Coordinates of N, CA and C in Angstrom, one line a residue:
M1 N 14.9 8.0 12.7 CA 15.7 6.8 12.5 C 16.9 7.1 11.6
V2 N 16.7 7.9 10.6 CA 17.9 8.2 9.7 C 18.9 9.0 10.5
N3 N 18.5 9.9 11.4 CA 19.5 10.6 12.2 C 20.2 9.7 13.1
L4 N 19.6 8.7 13.6 CA 20.3 7.7 14.5 C 21.4 6.9 13.7
A5 N 21.0 6.5 12.5 CA 21.9 5.6 11.7 C 23.0 6.5 11.1
Y6 N 22.7 7.7 10.7 CA 23.6 8.6 10.0 C 23.7 9.9 10.7
P7 N 24.6 10.1 11.6 CA 24.7 11.4 12.3 C 25.1 12.5 11.4
T8 N 25.9 12.3 10.3 CA 26.3 13.3 9.4 C 26.0 12.9 8.0
N9 N 26.0 13.9 7.1 CA 25.9 13.6 5.6 C 27.0 12.7 5.1
E10 N 28.2 12.9 5.7 CA 29.4 12.1 5.3 C 29.1 10.6 5.6
D11 N 28.4 10.3 6.6 CA 28.1 8.9 6.9 C 27.3 8.3 5.8
I12 N 26.4 9.1 5.2 CA 25.6 8.6 4.1 C 26.5 8.4 2.9
K13 N 27.3 9.3 2.6 CA 28.2 9.2 1.4 C 29.1 8.0 1.5
E14 N 29.5 7.6 2.7 CA 30.4 6.5 2.9 C 29.7 5.1 3.0
D15 N 28.4 5.1 3.0 CA 27.7 3.9 3.2 C 27.5 3.2 1.8
I16 N 28.3 2.2 1.6 CA 28.3 1.4 0.3 C 26.9 0.7 0.1
E17 N 26.3 0.3 1.2 CA 25.0 -0.4 1.1 C 23.9 0.5 0.5
I18 N 23.9 1.8 1.0 CA 22.9 2.7 0.4 C 23.2 3.0 -1.0
E19 N 24.5 3.1 -1.4 CA 24.8 3.4 -2.8 C 24.4 2.2 -3.7
N20 N 24.7 1.0 -3.2 CA 24.3 -0.2 -3.9 C 22.8 -0.4 -4.1
F21 N 22.1 0.0 -3.0 CA 20.6 0.0 -3.0 C 20.1 0.9 -4.0
I22 N 20.6 2.2 -4.1 CA 20.2 3.2 -5.1 C 20.5 2.7 -6.5
R23 N 21.7 2.2 -6.7 CA 22.1 1.7 -8.0 C 21.2 0.6 -8.5
E24 N 20.8 -0.3 -7.6 CA 19.9 -1.4 -7.9 C 18.5 -0.9 -8.3
I25 N 18.0 0.1 -7.6 CA 16.7 0.6 -7.9 C 16.7 1.2 -9.3
V26 N 17.8 2.0 -9.6 CA 17.9 2.7 -10.8 C 18.2 1.7 -12.0
D27 N 19.2 0.9 -11.8 CA 19.6 0.0 -12.9 C 18.7 -1.2 -13.1
E28 N 18.3 -1.8 -12.0 CA 17.5 -3.1 -12.1 C 16.0 -2.8 -12.0
G29 N 15.6 -1.7 -11.4 CA 14.2 -1.4 -11.2 C 13.7 -0.6 -12.4
F30 N 14.0 0.7 -12.4 CA 13.5 1.6 -13.4 C 13.9 1.3 -14.8
R31 N 15.2 1.0 -15.0 CA 15.6 0.8 -16.4 C 15.0 -0.6 -16.9
Y32 N 14.9 -1.5 -16.0 CA 14.4 -2.8 -16.4 C 12.9 -2.7 -16.8
R33 N 12.2 -1.7 -16.2 CA 10.8 -1.5 -16.5 C 10.6 -0.5 -17.6
G34 N 11.7 0.0 -18.3 CA 11.6 0.8 -19.4 C 11.6 2.3 -19.2
F35 N 12.0 2.7 -18.0 CA 12.2 4.1 -17.7 C 13.6 4.5 -18.0
A36 N 13.8 5.2 -19.1 CA 15.2 5.5 -19.5 C 15.8 6.6 -18.5
D37 N 14.9 7.5 -18.0 CA 15.5 8.5 -17.2 C 15.4 8.2 -15.7
S38 N 15.1 7.0 -15.3 CA 15.0 6.5 -13.9 C 13.9 7.1 -13.2
A39 N 12.9 7.7 -13.9 CA 11.7 8.3 -13.3 C 12.1 9.4 -12.3
G40 N 13.2 10.0 -12.5 CA 13.6 11.1 -11.6 C 14.3 10.6 -10.3
F41 N 14.5 9.3 -10.2 CA 15.2 8.8 -9.0 C 16.7 9.1 -9.2
P42 N 17.3 9.6 -8.1 CA 18.7 10.0 -8.2 C 19.7 8.8 -8.4
R43 N 20.8 9.0 -8.9 CA 21.8 7.9 -9.1 C 22.6 7.8 -7.8
S44 N 22.6 8.8 -6.9 CA 23.3 8.6 -5.6 C 22.6 9.6 -4.6
I45 N 22.7 9.3 -3.4 CA 22.2 10.1 -2.3 C 23.3 10.5 -1.4
S46 N 23.4 11.8 -1.2 CA 24.6 12.3 -0.4 C 24.2 13.1 0.9
N47 N 22.9 13.2 1.1 CA 22.5 13.9 2.4 C 21.3 13.3 3.0
K48 N 21.1 13.7 4.3 CA 20.0 13.1 5.0 C 18.6 13.5 4.5
E49 N 18.5 14.7 4.1 CA 17.2 15.2 3.6 C 16.7 14.4 2.4
T50 N 17.6 14.1 1.4 CA 17.3 13.3 0.2 C 17.0 11.9 0.6
L51 N 17.8 11.3 1.5 CA 17.6 10.0 1.9 C 16.2 9.8 2.6
I52 N 15.8 10.8 3.5 CA 14.5 10.7 4.1 C 13.4 10.8 3.1
E53 N 13.6 11.7 2.1 CA 12.5 11.9 1.1 C 12.3 10.6 0.3
Y54 N 13.4 9.9 -0.1 CA 13.2 8.7 -0.9 C 12.8 7.5 -0.1
L55 N 13.3 7.4 1.1 CA 12.8 6.3 2.0 C 11.4 6.5 2.3
T56 N 10.9 7.7 2.6 CA 9.5 8.0 2.8 C 8.6 7.5 1.6
A57 N 9.1 7.9 0.4 CA 8.3 7.5 -0.8 C 8.3 6.0 -0.9
I58 N 9.4 5.3 -0.7 CA 9.4 3.8 -0.8 C 8.5 3.2 0.3
I59 N 8.6 3.6 1.5 CA 7.8 3.1 2.6 C 6.3 3.3 2.3
F60 N 6.0 4.5 1.8 CA 4.6 4.8 1.5 C 4.1 3.9 0.4
N61 N 4.9 3.7 -0.6 CA 4.4 2.8 -1.7 C 4.2 1.4 -1.3
I62 N 5.1 0.9 -0.4 CA 5.0 -0.6 -0.1 C 4.0 -0.8 1.1
S63 N 3.5 0.3 1.7 CA 2.6 0.1 2.8 C 1.2 0.7 2.5
V64 N 1.1 2.0 2.6 CA -0.1 2.7 2.5 C -0.7 2.6 1.1
F65 N 0.1 2.9 0.1 CA -0.4 2.9 -1.3 C -0.8 1.5 -1.7
R66 N -0.1 0.5 -1.3 CA -0.4 -0.9 -1.5 C -1.7 -1.2 -0.9
A67 N -1.9 -0.8 0.3 CA -3.2 -1.1 1.0 C -4.4 -0.4 0.3
A68 N -4.2 0.8 -0.1 CA -5.3 1.6 -0.8 C -5.6 0.9 -2.1
V69 N -4.7 0.4 -2.8 CA -4.9 -0.2 -4.1 C -5.4 -1.6 -4.0
N70 N -4.8 -2.4 -3.2 CA -5.1 -3.8 -3.1 C -6.3 -4.2 -2.2
F71 N -6.4 -3.6 -1.0 CA -7.3 -4.2 0.0 C -8.7 -3.7 -0.2
D72 N -9.0 -2.9 -1.1 CA -10.4 -2.5 -1.4 C -10.9 -2.9 -2.7
T73 N -10.2 -3.8 -3.4 CA -10.6 -4.2 -4.7 C -11.9 -5.0 -4.7
F74 N -12.1 -5.9 -3.7 CA -13.3 -6.7 -3.7 C -14.5 -5.8 -3.5
T75 N -14.4 -4.7 -2.7 CA -15.5 -3.8 -2.5 C -16.0 -3.2 -3.8
Y76 N -15.1 -2.9 -4.7 CA -15.4 -2.3 -6.0 C -15.7 -3.3 -7.0
Y77 N -14.9 -4.4 -7.2 CA -15.0 -5.3 -8.3 C -16.0 -6.4 -8.0
S78 N -16.5 -6.6 -6.8 CA -17.5 -7.6 -6.6 C -18.9 -7.3 -7.2
Y79 N -19.1 -6.1 -7.6 CA -20.3 -5.7 -8.3 C -19.9 -5.6 -9.8
T80 N -20.2 -6.6 -10.6 CA -19.7 -6.6 -12.0 C -19.9 -5.4 -12.8
P81 N -21.1 -4.7 -12.7 CA -21.2 -3.5 -13.6 C -20.2 -2.4 -13.2
N82 N -19.6 -2.4 -12.0 CA -18.6 -1.4 -11.7 C -17.4 -1.5 -12.6
A83 N -16.9 -2.7 -12.8 CA -15.7 -2.9 -13.6 C -15.8 -4.3 -14.1
P84 N -16.5 -4.5 -15.2 CA -16.6 -5.8 -15.8 C -15.2 -6.3 -16.3
S85 N -14.8 -7.5 -16.1 CA -13.5 -8.0 -16.5 C -13.5 -8.2 -18.0
C86 N -14.6 -8.4 -18.6 CA -14.7 -8.5 -20.1 C -16.1 -8.1 -20.5
L87 N -16.3 -7.9 -21.8 CA -17.6 -7.6 -22.3 C -17.9 -8.5 -23.5
K88 N -19.2 -8.8 -23.6 CA -19.7 -9.7 -24.7 C -19.9 -8.8 -26.0
L89 N -20.1 -7.5 -25.8 CA -20.4 -6.6 -26.9 C -19.4 -5.5 -26.8
P90 N -19.1 -4.8 -27.9 CA -18.2 -3.6 -27.8 C -18.8 -2.5 -26.9
P91 N -18.0 -1.7 -26.3 CA -18.6 -0.6 -25.5 C -19.5 0.3 -26.4
P92 N -20.5 0.9 -25.8 CA -21.4 1.7 -26.5 C -20.7 2.9 -27.1
K93 N -21.2 3.4 -28.3 CA -20.7 4.6 -28.9 C -21.2 5.8 -28.2
Q94 N -20.6 7.0 -28.5 CA -20.8 8.2 -27.8 C -22.3 8.5 -27.7
D95 N -23.1 8.5 -28.8 CA -24.5 8.9 -28.8 C -25.5 7.8 -28.8
E96 N -25.0 6.6 -28.6 CA -25.9 5.4 -28.6 C -26.8 5.4 -27.4
I97 N -28.1 5.1 -27.6 CA -29.0 5.0 -26.6 C -28.8 3.7 -25.8
I98 N -28.7 3.7 -24.5 CA -28.4 2.6 -23.7 C -29.7 2.1 -23.1
T99 N -30.0 0.8 -23.3 CA -31.1 0.2 -22.7 C -30.7 -0.9 -21.7
M100 N -31.6 -1.4 -20.9 CA -31.2 -2.4 -20.0 C -30.8 -3.7 -20.7
D101 N -31.5 -4.0 -21.8 CA -31.1 -5.2 -22.6 C -29.7 -5.0 -23.2
R102 N -29.3 -3.8 -23.6 CA -28.0 -3.6 -24.1 C -26.9 -3.8 -23.0
I103 N -27.3 -3.3 -21.8 CA -26.3 -3.5 -20.6 C -26.2 -5.0 -20.3
L104 N -27.3 -5.7 -20.2 CA -27.3 -7.1 -19.8 C -26.6 -8.0 -20.9
N105 N -26.8 -7.6 -22.2 CA -26.2 -8.4 -23.2 C -24.7 -8.1 -23.4
T106 N -24.2 -7.0 -22.8 CA -22.8 -6.6 -22.8 C -22.0 -7.2 -21.7
L107 N -22.6 -7.3 -20.5 CA -21.9 -7.8 -19.3 C -21.5 -9.2 -19.5
P108 N -20.4 -9.6 -18.8 CA -19.9 -11.0 -19.0 C -20.9 -12.0 -18.4
V109 N -20.8 -13.3 -18.8 CA -21.6 -14.4 -18.3 C -21.3 -14.5 -16.8
P110 N -22.2 -15.1 -16.0 CA -22.0 -15.2 -14.6 C -20.8 -15.9 -14.2
V111 N -20.3 -17.0 -14.9 CA -19.1 -17.7 -14.4 C -17.9 -16.8 -14.5
I112 N -17.8 -16.0 -15.6 CA -16.7 -15.0 -15.7 C -16.8 -14.0 -14.6
S113 N -17.9 -13.5 -14.3 CA -18.1 -12.5 -13.2 C -17.7 -13.1 -11.9
F114 N -18.0 -14.4 -11.7 CA -17.6 -15.0 -10.4 C -16.1 -15.2 -10.3
I115 N -15.4 -15.5 -11.4 CA -14.0 -15.6 -11.4 C -13.3 -14.3 -11.1
A116 N -13.8 -13.2 -11.7 CA -13.3 -11.9 -11.4 C -13.5 -11.5 -10.0
M117 N -14.7 -11.8 -9.4 CA -15.0 -11.6 -8.0 C -14.0 -12.4 -7.1
D118 N -13.8 -13.6 -7.5 CA -12.9 -14.4 -6.7 C -11.5 -13.9 -6.7
I119 N -11.0 -13.5 -7.8 CA -9.7 -12.9 -7.9 C -9.6 -11.6 -7.1
S120 N -10.6 -10.8 -7.2 CA -10.6 -9.5 -6.4 C -10.7 -9.8 -4.9
Y121 N -11.4 -10.8 -4.5 CA -11.5 -11.2 -3.1 C -10.1 -11.6 -2.6
H122 N -9.4 -12.4 -3.3 CA -8.1 -12.8 -2.9 C -7.1 -11.7 -2.9
L123 N -7.2 -10.7 -3.8 CA -6.3 -9.6 -3.8 C -6.6 -8.7 -2.6
S124 N -7.8 -8.7 -2.1 CA -8.3 -7.9 -1.0 C -8.0 -8.4 0.4
T125 N -7.5 -9.7 0.4 CA -7.3 -10.3 1.7 C -5.8 -10.2 2.1
F126 N -5.5 -10.2 3.4 CA -4.2 -10.1 3.9 C -3.5 -11.4 3.8
S127 N -2.2 -11.4 3.6 CA -1.4 -12.6 3.6 C -1.1 -13.0 5.0
N128 N -0.8 -14.3 5.2 CA -0.4 -14.7 6.5 C 0.9 -14.0 7.0
M129 N 1.7 -13.5 6.1 CA 3.0 -12.9 6.4 C 2.9 -11.4 6.7
D130 N 1.7 -10.8 6.4 CA 1.5 -9.4 6.6 C 1.7 -9.0 8.0
K131 N 2.4 -7.9 8.3 CA 2.6 -7.4 9.6 C 2.1 -6.0 9.6
F132 N 1.4 -5.6 10.7 CA 0.7 -4.4 10.7 C 1.3 -3.3 11.6
Y133 N 0.9 -2.1 11.3 CA 1.4 -0.9 12.1 C 0.9 -1.0 13.5
L134 N -0.3 -1.3 13.7 CA -0.9 -1.4 15.0 C -1.0 -2.8 15.5
G135 N -0.6 -3.1 16.7 CA -0.7 -4.5 17.2 C -2.0 -4.8 17.8
S136 N -2.3 -6.1 17.9 CA -3.5 -6.5 18.7 C -3.0 -7.7 19.5
D137 N -3.9 -8.2 20.4 CA -3.6 -9.3 21.2 C -3.2 -10.5 20.3
D138 N -4.0 -10.7 19.2 CA -3.7 -11.9 18.3 C -2.3 -11.7 17.7
M139 N -2.0 -10.5 17.3 CA -0.7 -10.3 16.6 C 0.4 -10.5 17.7
S140 N 0.2 -10.1 18.9 CA 1.2 -10.3 19.9 C 1.5 -11.8 20.1
R141 N 0.4 -12.6 20.1 CA 0.6 -14.0 20.3 C 1.4 -14.6 19.1
M142 N 1.2 -14.0 17.9 CA 2.0 -14.5 16.7 C 3.4 -13.9 16.7
G143 N 3.7 -13.0 17.5 CA 5.0 -12.4 17.5 C 5.1 -11.2 16.5
N144 N 4.0 -10.7 16.0 CA 4.0 -9.7 15.0 C 3.7 -8.3 15.5
D145 N 3.8 -8.1 16.8 CA 3.4 -6.8 17.4 C 4.5 -5.8 17.2
R146 N 4.3 -4.7 16.5 CA 5.3 -3.8 16.2 C 5.8 -3.0 17.4
R147 N 5.0 -3.0 18.4 CA 5.5 -2.3 19.6 C 6.7 -2.9 20.2
K148 N 7.0 -4.2 19.8 CA 8.2 -4.9 20.3 C 9.4 -4.8 19.4
H149 N 9.3 -4.0 18.3 CA 10.4 -3.9 17.3 C 11.3 -2.8 17.8
G150 N 12.5 -2.8 17.3 CA 13.5 -1.8 17.6 C 14.6 -2.5 18.4
G151 N 15.8 -2.1 18.0 CA 17.0 -2.7 18.6 C 17.6 -2.0 19.8
S152 N 17.2 -0.8 20.1 CA 17.7 -0.1 21.3 C 16.6 0.7 21.9
S153 N 16.9 1.3 23.1 CA 15.9 2.1 23.7 C 15.5 3.3 22.9
R154 N 16.5 3.8 22.2 CA 16.2 5.0 21.3 C 15.3 4.7 20.2
T155 N 15.6 3.6 19.5 CA 14.7 3.2 18.4 C 13.3 2.7 18.9
G156 N 13.4 2.0 20.0 CA 12.1 1.6 20.6 C 11.2 2.7 21.0
G157 N 11.8 3.8 21.5 CA 11.1 5.0 21.8 C 10.5 5.7 20.6
M158 N 11.2 5.6 19.5 CA 10.6 6.1 18.2 C 9.4 5.3 17.7
F159 N 9.6 4.0 17.9 CA 8.4 3.1 17.5 C 7.2 3.4 18.4
S160 N 7.5 3.7 19.7 CA 6.4 4.0 20.6 C 5.7 5.3 20.1
E161 N 6.5 6.3 19.7 CA 5.9 7.6 19.3 C 5.1 7.4 18.0
I162 N 5.6 6.6 17.1 CA 4.9 6.3 15.8 C 3.6 5.6 16.1
N163 N 3.7 4.6 17.0 CA 2.5 3.9 17.4 C 1.4 4.8 18.0
Y164 N 1.9 5.7 18.9 CA 0.9 6.7 19.5 C 0.2 7.5 18.4
R165 N 1.0 8.0 17.4 CA 0.4 8.8 16.3 C -0.5 7.9 15.5
D166 N -0.2 6.7 15.2 CA -1.0 5.8 14.5 C -2.4 5.5 15.2
E167 N -2.3 5.4 16.5 CA -3.5 5.2 17.3 C -4.4 6.4 17.2
S168 N -3.8 7.6 17.2 CA -4.5 8.9 17.0 C -5.3 8.9 15.6
V169 N -4.6 8.5 14.6 CA -5.2 8.4 13.2 C -6.3 7.4 13.2
K170 N -6.1 6.3 13.8 CA -7.1 5.2 13.9 C -8.4 5.8 14.6
K171 N -8.2 6.5 15.7 CA -9.3 7.0 16.4 C -10.1 8.0 15.6
K172 N -9.4 8.8 14.8 CA -10.1 9.8 13.9 C -10.9 9.1 12.9
I173 N -10.3 8.0 12.3 CA -11.0 7.2 11.3 C -12.2 6.5 11.9
D174 N -12.1 6.0 13.1 CA -13.2 5.3 13.7 C -14.3 6.3 14.0
E175 N -14.0 7.5 14.5 CA -15.0 8.5 14.8 C -15.7 8.9 13.5
R176 N -15.0 9.1 12.4 CA -15.6 9.4 11.2 C -16.6 8.3 10.7
N177 N -16.1 7.1 10.8 CA -16.9 5.9 10.3 C -18.1 5.7 11.1
R178 N -18.2 6.1 12.4 CA -19.3 5.9 13.2 C -20.6 6.6 12.6
E179 N -20.3 7.7 11.9 CA -21.4 8.5 11.3 C -21.8 8.0 9.9
M180 N -21.0 7.1 9.3 CA -21.1 6.7 7.9 C -21.9 5.4 7.8
Y181 N -22.7 5.3 6.7 CA -23.4 4.1 6.5 C -22.4 3.0 6.0
F182 N -21.6 3.4 5.1 CA -20.5 2.5 4.6 C -19.2 3.0 5.2
K183 N -18.6 2.1 6.0 CA -17.3 2.5 6.6 C -16.2 2.4 5.6
Y184 N -15.3 3.3 5.7 CA -14.0 3.3 4.9 C -12.9 3.3 5.9
D185 N -12.3 2.1 6.1 CA -11.2 1.9 7.0 C -10.0 1.2 6.4
V186 N -10.0 1.3 5.0 CA -8.9 0.6 4.3 C -7.5 1.2 4.7
L187 N -7.5 2.6 5.0 CA -6.2 3.2 5.3 C -6.1 3.4 6.8
S188 N -6.9 2.8 7.6 CA -6.7 2.9 9.0 C -5.4 2.1 9.3
P189 N -4.6 2.7 10.2 CA -3.3 2.1 10.5 C -3.3 0.6 10.8
E190 N -4.5 0.2 11.4 CA -4.6 -1.3 11.8 C -4.7 -2.2 10.5
N191 N -5.0 -1.6 9.4 CA -5.2 -2.3 8.2 C -4.1 -2.1 7.1
V192 N -3.1 -1.4 7.5 CA -2.0 -1.1 6.6 C -0.8 -1.9 7.0
P193 N -0.4 -3.0 6.1 CA 0.8 -3.8 6.5 C 2.0 -3.0 6.4
I194 N 3.0 -3.3 7.2 CA 4.3 -2.7 7.1 C 5.0 -3.4 6.0
T195 N 4.9 -4.7 5.9 CA 5.6 -5.4 4.8 C 4.9 -6.7 4.6
T196 N 5.2 -7.4 3.6 CA 4.6 -8.7 3.3 C 5.6 -9.8 3.4
Q197 N 6.8 -9.5 3.9 CA 7.9 -10.5 3.9 C 8.5 -10.5 5.3
D198 N 8.9 -11.7 5.7 CA 9.6 -11.9 7.0 C 11.0 -11.4 6.9

């Protein structure tokens, strides 16, 4: 896609939108968050290789990484001893003998556990605006089928190739999960949103 939009490195250097985008990430993103050195993000991008590298990192973080972090929280946090949201007693000391009474007296009261479970449940669910890498009949009816994205036959062909690769990854995950007692399909392409905004 980058090669379609930018045939040469000069095209990237002349793109004011890319420069403004990078400047906003560095000045409004990293500096605002307290990263004095911009966390290694460049102040400008002048070639296709660098643009591809940073676009890949951005896309990964807003899609796959977000899915891995958000959409499995209920699985982990719904069992309060895994990650209690608060404790009634201080954590045990290094050599302290732990008894069942100590554990039960330390864990939060049921209503607090329920609130934490409810929050983790909502963090684990997809938004109505989420659009997915792999389409289904339901998504097609809603107009969210990625196979219909792309502005030209060249970009449409690239989306078809990506979709084919995603289907292959999904099949591998499905095969692996067939043998597992607990399925892990959080990072299956059908469960990884492209974006959460229209």
